[in-house]
Coordinates of C-alpha atoms and ligand atoms in Angstrom, one line a residue:
M1 CA 23.9 27.8 21.4
K2 CA 26.2 29.4 18.9
T3 CA 29.2 28.2 16.9
L4 CA 32.2 30.2 15.9
K5 CA 34.4 29.2 13.0
I6 CA 37.9 30.6 12.4
E7 CA 38.7 30.2 8.7
P8 CA 41.4 30.6 7.7
V9 CA 43.7 30.5 10.7
T10 CA 46.3 32.7 9.0
R11 CA 50.0 32.5 9.2
I12 CA 50.2 28.8 9.3
E13 CA 51.0 26.5 6.3
G14 CA 48.0 24.9 4.6
H15 CA 44.3 25.0 4.9
A16 CA 42.2 24.5 8.1
K17 CA 39.1 25.7 9.9
V18 CA 38.2 26.0 13.5
T19 CA 34.7 25.7 14.7
I20 CA 33.7 27.1 18.1
Q21 CA 30.2 26.4 19.6
V22 CA 28.8 28.9 22.2
D23 CA 25.6 28.6 24.3
D24 CA 23.0 31.3 24.6
D25 CA 25.0 32.9 27.5
G26 CA 28.0 33.3 25.2
H27 CA 30.1 30.5 26.9
V28 CA 32.1 28.2 24.7
T29 CA 30.8 24.7 24.9
D30 CA 33.2 23.0 22.4
A31 CA 35.8 23.8 19.7
Q32 CA 37.4 21.7 17.0
L33 CA 40.2 22.1 14.5
H34 CA 39.2 20.8 11.0
V35 CA 41.8 20.1 8.3
T36 CA 39.8 20.5 5.2
Q37 CA 41.7 19.1 2.2
V38 CA 43.2 15.8 1.3
R39 CA 45.1 14.6 -1.7
G40 CA 45.4 10.8 -1.1
F41 CA 49.1 10.9 -1.6
E42 CA 49.7 7.5 -0.2
K43 CA 47.4 5.9 -2.7
F44 CA 48.8 7.6 -5.7
T45 CA 52.3 6.4 -5.2
E46 CA 51.3 2.8 -5.5
G47 CA 53.2 1.1 -8.3
R48 CA 55.9 3.8 -8.5
P49 CA 59.6 2.6 -8.2
F50 CA 60.8 3.1 -4.6
Y51 CA 63.7 5.2 -5.7
E52 CA 61.4 7.8 -7.1
M53 CA 59.8 8.3 -3.7
P54 CA 62.2 10.9 -2.4
A55 CA 61.6 13.2 -5.4
I56 CA 57.8 12.5 -5.3
T57 CA 57.4 13.0 -1.6
A58 CA 59.5 16.2 -1.6
R59 CA 56.7 17.7 -3.6
I60 CA 54.1 17.1 -0.9
C61 CA 55.1 20.3 0.7
G62 CA 56.8 23.5 -0.4
I63 CA 57.8 24.3 3.2
C64 CA 59.3 21.0 4.3
P65 CA 60.7 19.3 1.2
V66 CA 64.0 18.5 2.9
S67 CA 62.3 16.7 5.8
H68 CA 60.3 14.5 3.4
L69 CA 63.4 13.8 1.3
L70 CA 65.3 12.6 4.3
A71 CA 62.5 10.4 5.7
S72 CA 62.1 9.0 2.3
V73 CA 65.7 8.3 1.5
K74 CA 66.0 6.6 4.9
A75 CA 63.1 4.4 4.1
C76 CA 64.8 3.6 0.7
D77 CA 68.1 2.9 2.4
A78 CA 66.2 0.3 4.5
I79 CA 64.7 -1.3 1.4
M80 CA 68.2 -1.5 -0.1
A81 CA 69.4 -2.9 3.3
V82 CA 72.5 -0.7 3.0
E83 CA 74.4 1.3 5.6
I84 CA 75.2 4.6 4.0
P85 CA 78.8 6.0 4.1
E86 CA 79.5 8.0 7.2
T87 CA 80.1 11.2 5.2
A88 CA 76.7 10.8 3.6
A89 CA 75.1 10.7 7.0
L90 CA 77.0 13.8 8.1
L91 CA 76.0 15.7 4.9
R92 CA 72.4 14.7 5.2
E93 CA 72.4 16.0 8.8
L94 CA 74.1 19.2 7.7
L95 CA 71.3 19.8 5.1
H96 CA 68.7 19.0 7.8
C97 CA 70.2 21.7 10.1
G98 CA 69.8 24.2 7.3
Q99 CA 66.2 23.2 7.1
F100 CA 65.7 23.6 10.8
V101 CA 67.2 27.1 10.8
Q102 CA 65.1 28.4 7.9
S103 CA 61.9 26.7 9.1
H104 CA 62.2 27.9 12.7
A105 CA 63.1 31.4 11.6
L106 CA 60.0 31.4 9.4
S107 CA 57.8 30.2 12.2
F108 CA 59.2 32.6 14.8
F109 CA 59.8 35.8 13.0
H110 CA 57.4 35.7 10.1
L111 CA 54.4 33.9 11.5
S112 CA 54.4 34.5 15.3
A113 CA 56.5 37.6 16.0
P114 CA 53.7 39.9 14.9
D115 CA 51.6 38.5 17.8
L116 CA 54.5 38.6 20.2
L117 CA 55.9 42.1 19.3
L118 CA 52.9 44.0 18.1
G119 CA 50.4 42.4 20.6
M120 CA 47.7 39.7 20.4
D121 CA 45.1 42.5 20.4
S122 CA 46.8 44.9 18.0
D123 CA 45.2 46.0 14.7
P124 CA 44.9 42.9 12.6
A125 CA 45.5 44.9 9.4
R126 CA 49.1 45.7 10.6
R127 CA 49.7 42.6 12.8
N128 CA 51.8 40.9 10.1
V129 CA 55.3 40.8 8.8
L130 CA 55.0 44.3 7.2
G131 CA 53.9 45.8 10.5
L132 CA 56.9 44.1 12.0
V133 CA 59.2 45.7 9.5
E134 CA 57.7 49.1 10.3
Q135 CA 57.8 48.9 14.0
H136 CA 60.7 46.5 14.8
P137 CA 63.0 46.8 11.8
E138 CA 66.0 45.3 13.6
R139 CA 64.0 42.2 14.6
A140 CA 62.6 41.8 11.1
R141 CA 66.1 42.1 9.7
D142 CA 67.3 39.4 12.0
G143 CA 64.5 37.1 10.9
I144 CA 65.1 37.6 7.3
A145 CA 68.9 37.1 7.6
L146 CA 68.5 34.0 9.7
R147 CA 66.0 32.4 7.4
K148 CA 68.1 33.3 4.4
F149 CA 71.2 31.7 5.9
G150 CA 69.3 28.4 6.4
Q151 CA 68.0 28.6 2.8
Q152 CA 71.5 29.3 1.5
V153 CA 72.9 26.2 3.3
I154 CA 70.3 24.1 1.6
E155 CA 70.9 25.7 -1.8
W156 CA 74.7 25.5 -1.5
L157 CA 74.5 21.8 -0.6
A158 CA 71.6 20.7 -2.7
G159 CA 71.7 23.0 -5.6
E160 CA 68.2 24.5 -5.4
R161 CA 66.0 25.6 -2.5
I162 CA 62.9 23.6 -3.3
H163 CA 63.0 19.8 -4.1
P164 CA 66.7 19.3 -4.0
A165 CA 67.7 16.0 -5.8
W166 CA 71.1 15.8 -4.1
T167 CA 69.7 13.5 -1.4
V168 CA 69.3 10.0 -2.9
P169 CA 68.8 6.4 -1.7
G170 CA 72.1 5.2 -0.4
G171 CA 73.6 8.6 0.5
V172 CA 74.0 11.8 -1.4
N173 CA 74.9 12.2 -5.1
A174 CA 77.9 14.5 -4.8
P175 CA 80.5 15.2 -2.1
L176 CA 81.0 18.5 -0.3
I177 CA 83.7 20.6 -1.7
A178 CA 86.0 22.6 0.6
E179 CA 84.9 25.9 -0.8
T180 CA 81.2 25.3 0.1
R181 CA 82.2 24.1 3.5
D182 CA 84.1 27.3 4.1
R183 CA 81.2 29.4 2.8
I184 CA 78.8 27.9 5.3
R185 CA 81.4 28.2 8.1
A186 CA 81.9 31.9 7.2
G187 CA 78.1 32.6 7.7
L188 CA 77.8 30.7 11.0
P189 CA 79.1 33.3 13.5
A190 CA 76.6 36.0 12.3
A191 CA 73.8 33.5 12.4
K192 CA 74.7 32.5 15.9
V193 CA 74.7 36.1 17.0
I194 CA 71.1 36.4 15.8
A195 CA 70.1 33.2 17.5
H196 CA 71.5 34.4 20.8
R197 CA 70.1 38.0 20.4
T198 CA 66.6 36.6 19.7
L199 CA 66.7 34.2 22.7
D200 CA 67.8 37.1 25.0
F201 CA 65.0 39.3 23.6
F202 CA 62.4 36.5 24.0
K203 CA 63.5 35.6 27.5
G204 CA 63.0 39.2 28.4
V205 CA 59.4 39.4 27.2
V206 CA 58.0 35.9 27.5
D207 CA 56.6 36.4 31.0
Q208 CA 54.5 39.3 29.8
F209 CA 52.3 36.6 28.3
G210 CA 51.3 35.0 31.6
E211 CA 47.7 34.6 30.6
E212 CA 48.6 33.0 27.3
I213 CA 51.2 30.7 29.0
A214 CA 48.6 29.6 31.5
N215 CA 45.9 28.9 29.0
F216 CA 47.6 27.9 25.7
G217 CA 47.3 24.1 25.6
N218 CA 48.6 24.0 29.2
A219 CA 47.7 20.4 30.1
P220 CA 49.6 17.2 30.7
T221 CA 50.3 15.0 27.7
L222 CA 53.0 12.6 26.7
Y223 CA 55.9 14.0 24.6
A224 CA 57.8 12.3 21.9
G225 CA 61.1 12.9 20.1
L226 CA 64.2 11.1 18.7
V227 CA 67.2 10.7 21.0
D228 CA 70.5 8.9 20.7
S229 CA 71.5 6.1 23.1
S230 CA 72.6 8.7 25.7
G231 CA 69.3 10.6 25.6
S232 CA 70.6 13.6 23.7
F233 CA 68.3 14.7 21.0
Q234 CA 68.9 13.7 17.4
L235 CA 67.4 15.5 14.5
Y236 CA 68.5 13.1 11.7
D237 CA 69.0 9.7 13.1
G238 CA 67.8 9.0 16.6
R239 CA 65.4 6.5 18.1
L240 CA 62.0 7.4 19.3
R241 CA 61.3 8.1 23.0
F242 CA 58.1 8.9 24.8
R243 CA 58.1 10.7 28.1
G244 CA 55.1 10.9 30.4
P245 CA 53.7 14.1 32.0
E246 CA 55.5 13.4 35.3
G247 CA 58.9 13.1 33.6
N248 CA 58.9 9.3 33.5
I249 CA 60.2 7.7 30.3
V250 CA 57.5 5.4 29.2
A251 CA 59.1 4.0 26.0
D252 CA 62.6 4.5 24.6
Q253 CA 65.0 3.5 21.8
I254 CA 62.1 2.6 19.4
G255 CA 63.5 1.9 16.0
G256 CA 61.7 2.8 12.8
R257 CA 60.4 -0.7 12.2
Q258 CA 58.7 -0.8 15.7
Y259 CA 56.8 2.4 15.4
A260 CA 53.4 0.8 14.8
R261 CA 53.6 -1.0 18.1
Y262 CA 53.7 2.4 19.9
I263 CA 51.7 4.6 17.5
G264 CA 48.1 4.0 16.6
E265 CA 46.3 6.1 14.1
T266 CA 42.6 7.0 14.4
T267 CA 40.4 9.2 12.2
L268 CA 38.4 12.0 13.6
P269 CA 34.9 12.7 12.2
T270 CA 35.8 16.4 12.1
S271 CA 39.0 16.3 10.1
Y272 CA 40.8 14.6 7.2
L273 CA 44.0 14.7 9.3
K274 CA 44.6 11.4 11.1
A275 CA 45.1 11.5 14.8
P276 CA 47.9 9.3 16.0
Y277 CA 48.0 8.3 19.7
Y278 CA 50.4 6.4 22.0
R279 CA 49.1 2.9 21.4
P280 CA 49.8 1.4 24.9
M281 CA 47.5 4.0 26.4
G282 CA 44.9 3.8 23.7
Y283 CA 42.7 6.5 22.2
P284 CA 42.0 9.2 23.4
D285 CA 44.2 8.9 26.5
G286 CA 47.4 8.4 24.6
I287 CA 47.7 12.0 23.5
Y288 CA 51.2 13.2 22.9
R289 CA 53.1 16.2 21.5
V290 CA 56.0 16.4 19.1
G291 CA 58.1 19.2 17.7
P292 CA 60.3 21.6 19.6
L293 CA 58.4 21.3 22.9
G294 CA 58.1 17.5 22.5
R295 CA 61.8 17.2 21.8
L296 CA 63.0 19.4 24.7
N297 CA 60.6 17.5 27.1
A298 CA 61.5 14.0 25.8
A299 CA 65.3 14.5 25.6
D300 CA 67.8 14.7 28.5
R301 CA 69.9 17.4 26.8
C302 CA 70.5 18.9 23.3
G303 CA 74.1 17.8 23.1
T304 CA 75.8 21.1 22.1
P305 CA 77.2 23.5 24.8
E306 CA 75.4 26.7 24.1
A307 CA 72.0 25.1 23.4
D308 CA 72.5 23.0 26.5
A309 CA 73.0 26.1 28.7
E310 CA 69.7 27.3 27.2
F311 CA 68.1 23.9 27.7
T312 CA 69.0 24.0 31.4
E313 CA 67.7 27.5 31.9
F314 CA 64.5 26.7 30.1
H315 CA 63.8 23.7 32.4
Q316 CA 64.9 25.6 35.5
R317 CA 62.4 28.3 34.6
Y318 CA 59.4 26.2 33.7
G319 CA 60.1 22.8 35.2
R320 CA 61.3 19.5 33.9
M321 CA 58.1 19.0 31.9
V322 CA 57.1 22.2 30.3
E323 CA 53.4 22.0 29.5
S324 CA 52.3 25.2 27.9
A325 CA 52.1 25.1 24.1
F326 CA 53.1 28.8 24.3
H327 CA 56.6 27.6 25.1
Y328 CA 56.9 26.0 21.6
H329 CA 58.3 29.4 20.7
Y330 CA 61.0 29.4 23.3
A331 CA 61.9 25.8 22.5
R332 CA 62.1 26.6 18.8
L333 CA 64.6 29.3 19.4
I334 CA 66.8 27.0 21.5
E335 CA 66.7 24.5 18.6
A336 CA 67.7 27.1 16.0
L337 CA 70.8 27.7 18.1
Y338 CA 71.4 23.9 18.4
A339 CA 71.1 23.5 14.6
L340 CA 73.8 26.2 14.1
E341 CA 76.1 24.7 16.7
R342 CA 75.6 21.3 15.1
M343 CA 76.5 22.7 11.7
E344 CA 79.7 24.0 13.2
A345 CA 80.6 20.6 14.6
L346 CA 79.7 18.8 11.4
L347 CA 81.9 21.1 9.3
E348 CA 84.8 20.7 11.7
D349 CA 84.8 16.9 11.1
P350 CA 87.5 16.2 8.5
A351 CA 85.2 13.4 7.1
I352 CA 82.7 15.9 5.9
V353 CA 84.7 16.4 2.6
D354 CA 85.3 12.7 2.0
T355 CA 84.3 11.6 -1.5
H356 CA 82.7 8.3 -0.6
V357 CA 79.1 9.4 -0.2
R358 CA 76.8 6.9 -1.8
A359 CA 76.1 3.1 -1.5
H360 CA 74.5 1.4 -4.5
A361 CA 72.1 -1.5 -4.2
G362 CA 68.9 -2.9 -5.5
V363 CA 65.9 -4.3 -3.5
N364 CA 67.1 -6.3 -0.5
A365 CA 64.1 -5.9 1.8
L366 CA 60.4 -5.6 1.0
E367 CA 59.7 -3.1 3.6
G368 CA 61.5 0.1 4.9
V369 CA 60.8 2.8 7.4
G370 CA 62.5 6.2 7.5
M371 CA 62.1 8.3 10.6
V372 CA 63.5 11.8 11.1
E373 CA 62.7 14.9 13.2
A374 CA 61.2 17.4 10.9
P375 CA 61.3 21.0 12.3
R376 CA 57.7 20.4 13.3
G377 CA 58.3 17.0 14.8
V378 CA 58.7 13.3 14.1
L379 CA 58.2 12.4 10.4
I380 CA 57.7 8.7 9.4
H381 CA 57.8 7.3 5.9
H382 CA 56.9 3.6 5.7
Y383 CA 57.0 1.7 2.4
K384 CA 56.3 -1.8 1.3
V385 CA 57.6 -2.9 -2.2
D386 CA 57.3 -5.9 -4.4
E387 CA 60.4 -7.9 -5.6
K388 CA 60.9 -5.4 -8.4
G389 CA 60.9 -2.4 -6.0
A390 CA 57.5 -1.1 -7.0
I391 CA 55.6 0.5 -4.1
R392 CA 52.7 -1.7 -2.9
W393 CA 51.7 0.3 0.1
A394 CA 52.9 3.5 1.8
N395 CA 52.1 5.2 5.1
L396 CA 53.3 8.7 6.0
I397 CA 52.8 10.1 9.5
V398 CA 53.6 13.8 9.6
A399 CA 54.4 16.0 12.5
T400 CA 51.2 17.9 12.4
G401 CA 49.3 14.6 12.6
H402 CA 51.1 13.6 15.9
N403 CA 50.0 17.0 17.3
N404 CA 46.4 16.8 16.0
L405 CA 44.8 15.7 19.3
A406 CA 46.9 18.1 21.3
M407 CA 46.1 21.0 19.0
N408 CA 42.4 20.2 19.4
Q409 CA 42.8 20.1 23.2
S410 CA 44.6 23.4 23.0
V411 CA 42.1 25.1 20.7
R412 CA 39.3 24.1 23.2
Q413 CA 41.3 25.4 26.2
V414 CA 42.1 28.8 24.5
S415 CA 38.5 29.2 23.3
Q416 CA 37.0 28.4 26.7
H417 CA 39.3 30.8 28.4
F418 CA 39.4 33.8 26.0
I419 CA 36.2 33.8 24.1
D420 CA 33.1 35.6 25.3
G421 CA 30.5 35.0 22.6
N422 CA 28.5 38.1 23.8
H423 CA 31.3 40.5 23.7
L424 CA 33.4 39.2 20.8
R425 CA 36.6 40.9 20.0
E426 CA 39.0 40.1 17.2
G427 CA 41.9 39.6 19.7
M428 CA 40.0 36.7 21.3
L429 CA 39.8 34.8 18.0
N430 CA 43.4 35.8 17.2
R431 CA 44.5 33.8 20.3
V432 CA 42.8 30.7 18.9
S433 CA 44.9 31.2 15.7
A434 CA 48.0 32.0 17.8
V435 CA 47.9 28.7 19.8
I436 CA 47.7 26.8 16.5
R437 CA 50.7 28.9 15.2
A438 CA 52.6 28.0 18.4
F439 CA 52.5 24.4 17.3
D440 CA 53.6 25.6 13.8
P441 CA 51.5 23.0 12.0
C442 CA 52.3 22.4 8.4
L443 CA 48.9 21.8 6.8
S444 CA 50.5 21.3 3.4
C445 CA 52.2 18.2 4.8
S446 CA 49.1 17.1 6.7
T447 CA 46.8 17.3 3.8
H448 CA 49.5 16.4 1.3
A449 CA 48.2 19.4 -0.7
A450 CA 50.1 22.3 -2.0
G451 CA 49.1 25.8 -1.1
M452 CA 49.3 28.8 1.0
P453 CA 48.3 28.9 4.7
H454 CA 44.6 29.4 5.3
V455 CA 42.5 28.7 8.4
S456 CA 39.2 30.3 9.2
I457 CA 37.3 30.6 12.5
H458 CA 33.5 30.3 12.5
L459 CA 31.3 31.1 15.5
L460 CA 28.1 29.2 15.3
A461 CA 24.8 29.2 17.3
A462 CA 23.3 25.9 18.5
D463 CA 21.1 25.8 15.4
G464 CA 24.1 26.2 13.2
T465 CA 23.6 29.9 12.4
L466 CA 26.9 31.6 11.5
L467 CA 27.3 34.4 14.1
D468 CA 30.8 35.6 13.1
E469 CA 33.7 34.6 11.0
I470 CA 37.3 35.6 10.7
R471 CA 39.5 35.2 7.6
S472 CA 42.3 37.6 8.3
Ligands
LIG501 MG1 49.5 8.3 6.8
LIG502 NI1 55.2 20.7 5.3

């Protein structure tokens, strides 16, 4: 028996390792994803005033600071027991849409397009964003422009790209001025053209990846996402729904305070990253997926016209429940379009420039939960405070955690299908990295550690001998 490790899985955010065991005939017997670092974030916030949590938690991750800010301020709103002004909710959602656009553009164009456009088996030295710029300059330009637009929206609203302090408990700390509204509006048509052009391009090539579609985490699981009372998906303020593999809704309209009844968390011996599961089904049967595919499977519709046309086509093409993790890419592009349409709608609302944007209050509840859809999936911040508002206990469940069991299942499936330990080629291992990239995990969030993406793949023999290793 041999074991193969992939370390680091490149082009994802954070640090992780994949270990693949092969027998003497070169067949894969098992494979695991290990997340290798941990910072004990939840412990170190104990004793801090609750209102500092948004700024502290935004530093967990350089990639998703806006998502942590929003989950955190919602938990703080709950501790203050306030309903934030309507305009503040609109503005937070607008900021969130900017985050979706920039994050989905990063994932699709910068991290996964090299596999999709240059080929899973292409020269790894050129299978990156620079290779993309050389060989598909128009696609690379689109990716850069779309990401930049999302980043600009965040910057125009919140003042700086990383760790914006504009989002505060009770609302936001400054209203939107008409000039900024008009600047965002002016950029939307070009961004939407890119979103449509990319979707059209992707729909034209996706079925060339038949073998990947069939084997990239293509197995039934539950799916989870936030929806409104009509079943449309909600990125900022919905309630949690779980839908089963046959399309049946198994739980719906779960508020933040009820999450622990539905989500259990276990630890895996192979990883620091906790593994949440759907509690009514227990571990390990209660495996579920979040993020773009989770949301498009859980919801009944997006709720904006152009994204809904794409939503309908997506499900007509691949069924009501789309199982292959490869389709995270397709779902992500539909969501980028949705986020742009949602921005349009939010900016058309006259209330968006209202100046009442913040509620002030002290501690009125000793516990608060904030739940949002981060680009990568449901993000939960849960705090308990003392009478003075000092944090006594905190629990964070990040998107990548929800997907932990499913990513492991997918890594096993891809390894067993593509890897031949006797005739190892780089492209086989790249597919293991690629299925992880399809989920777009944020390992910075998962480990609560800052840093650049690193995952490695190790192929090991039964006796533990390292047979091969990839760190591209
Ligand atoms: Mg946690
Ligand atoms: Ni992150």
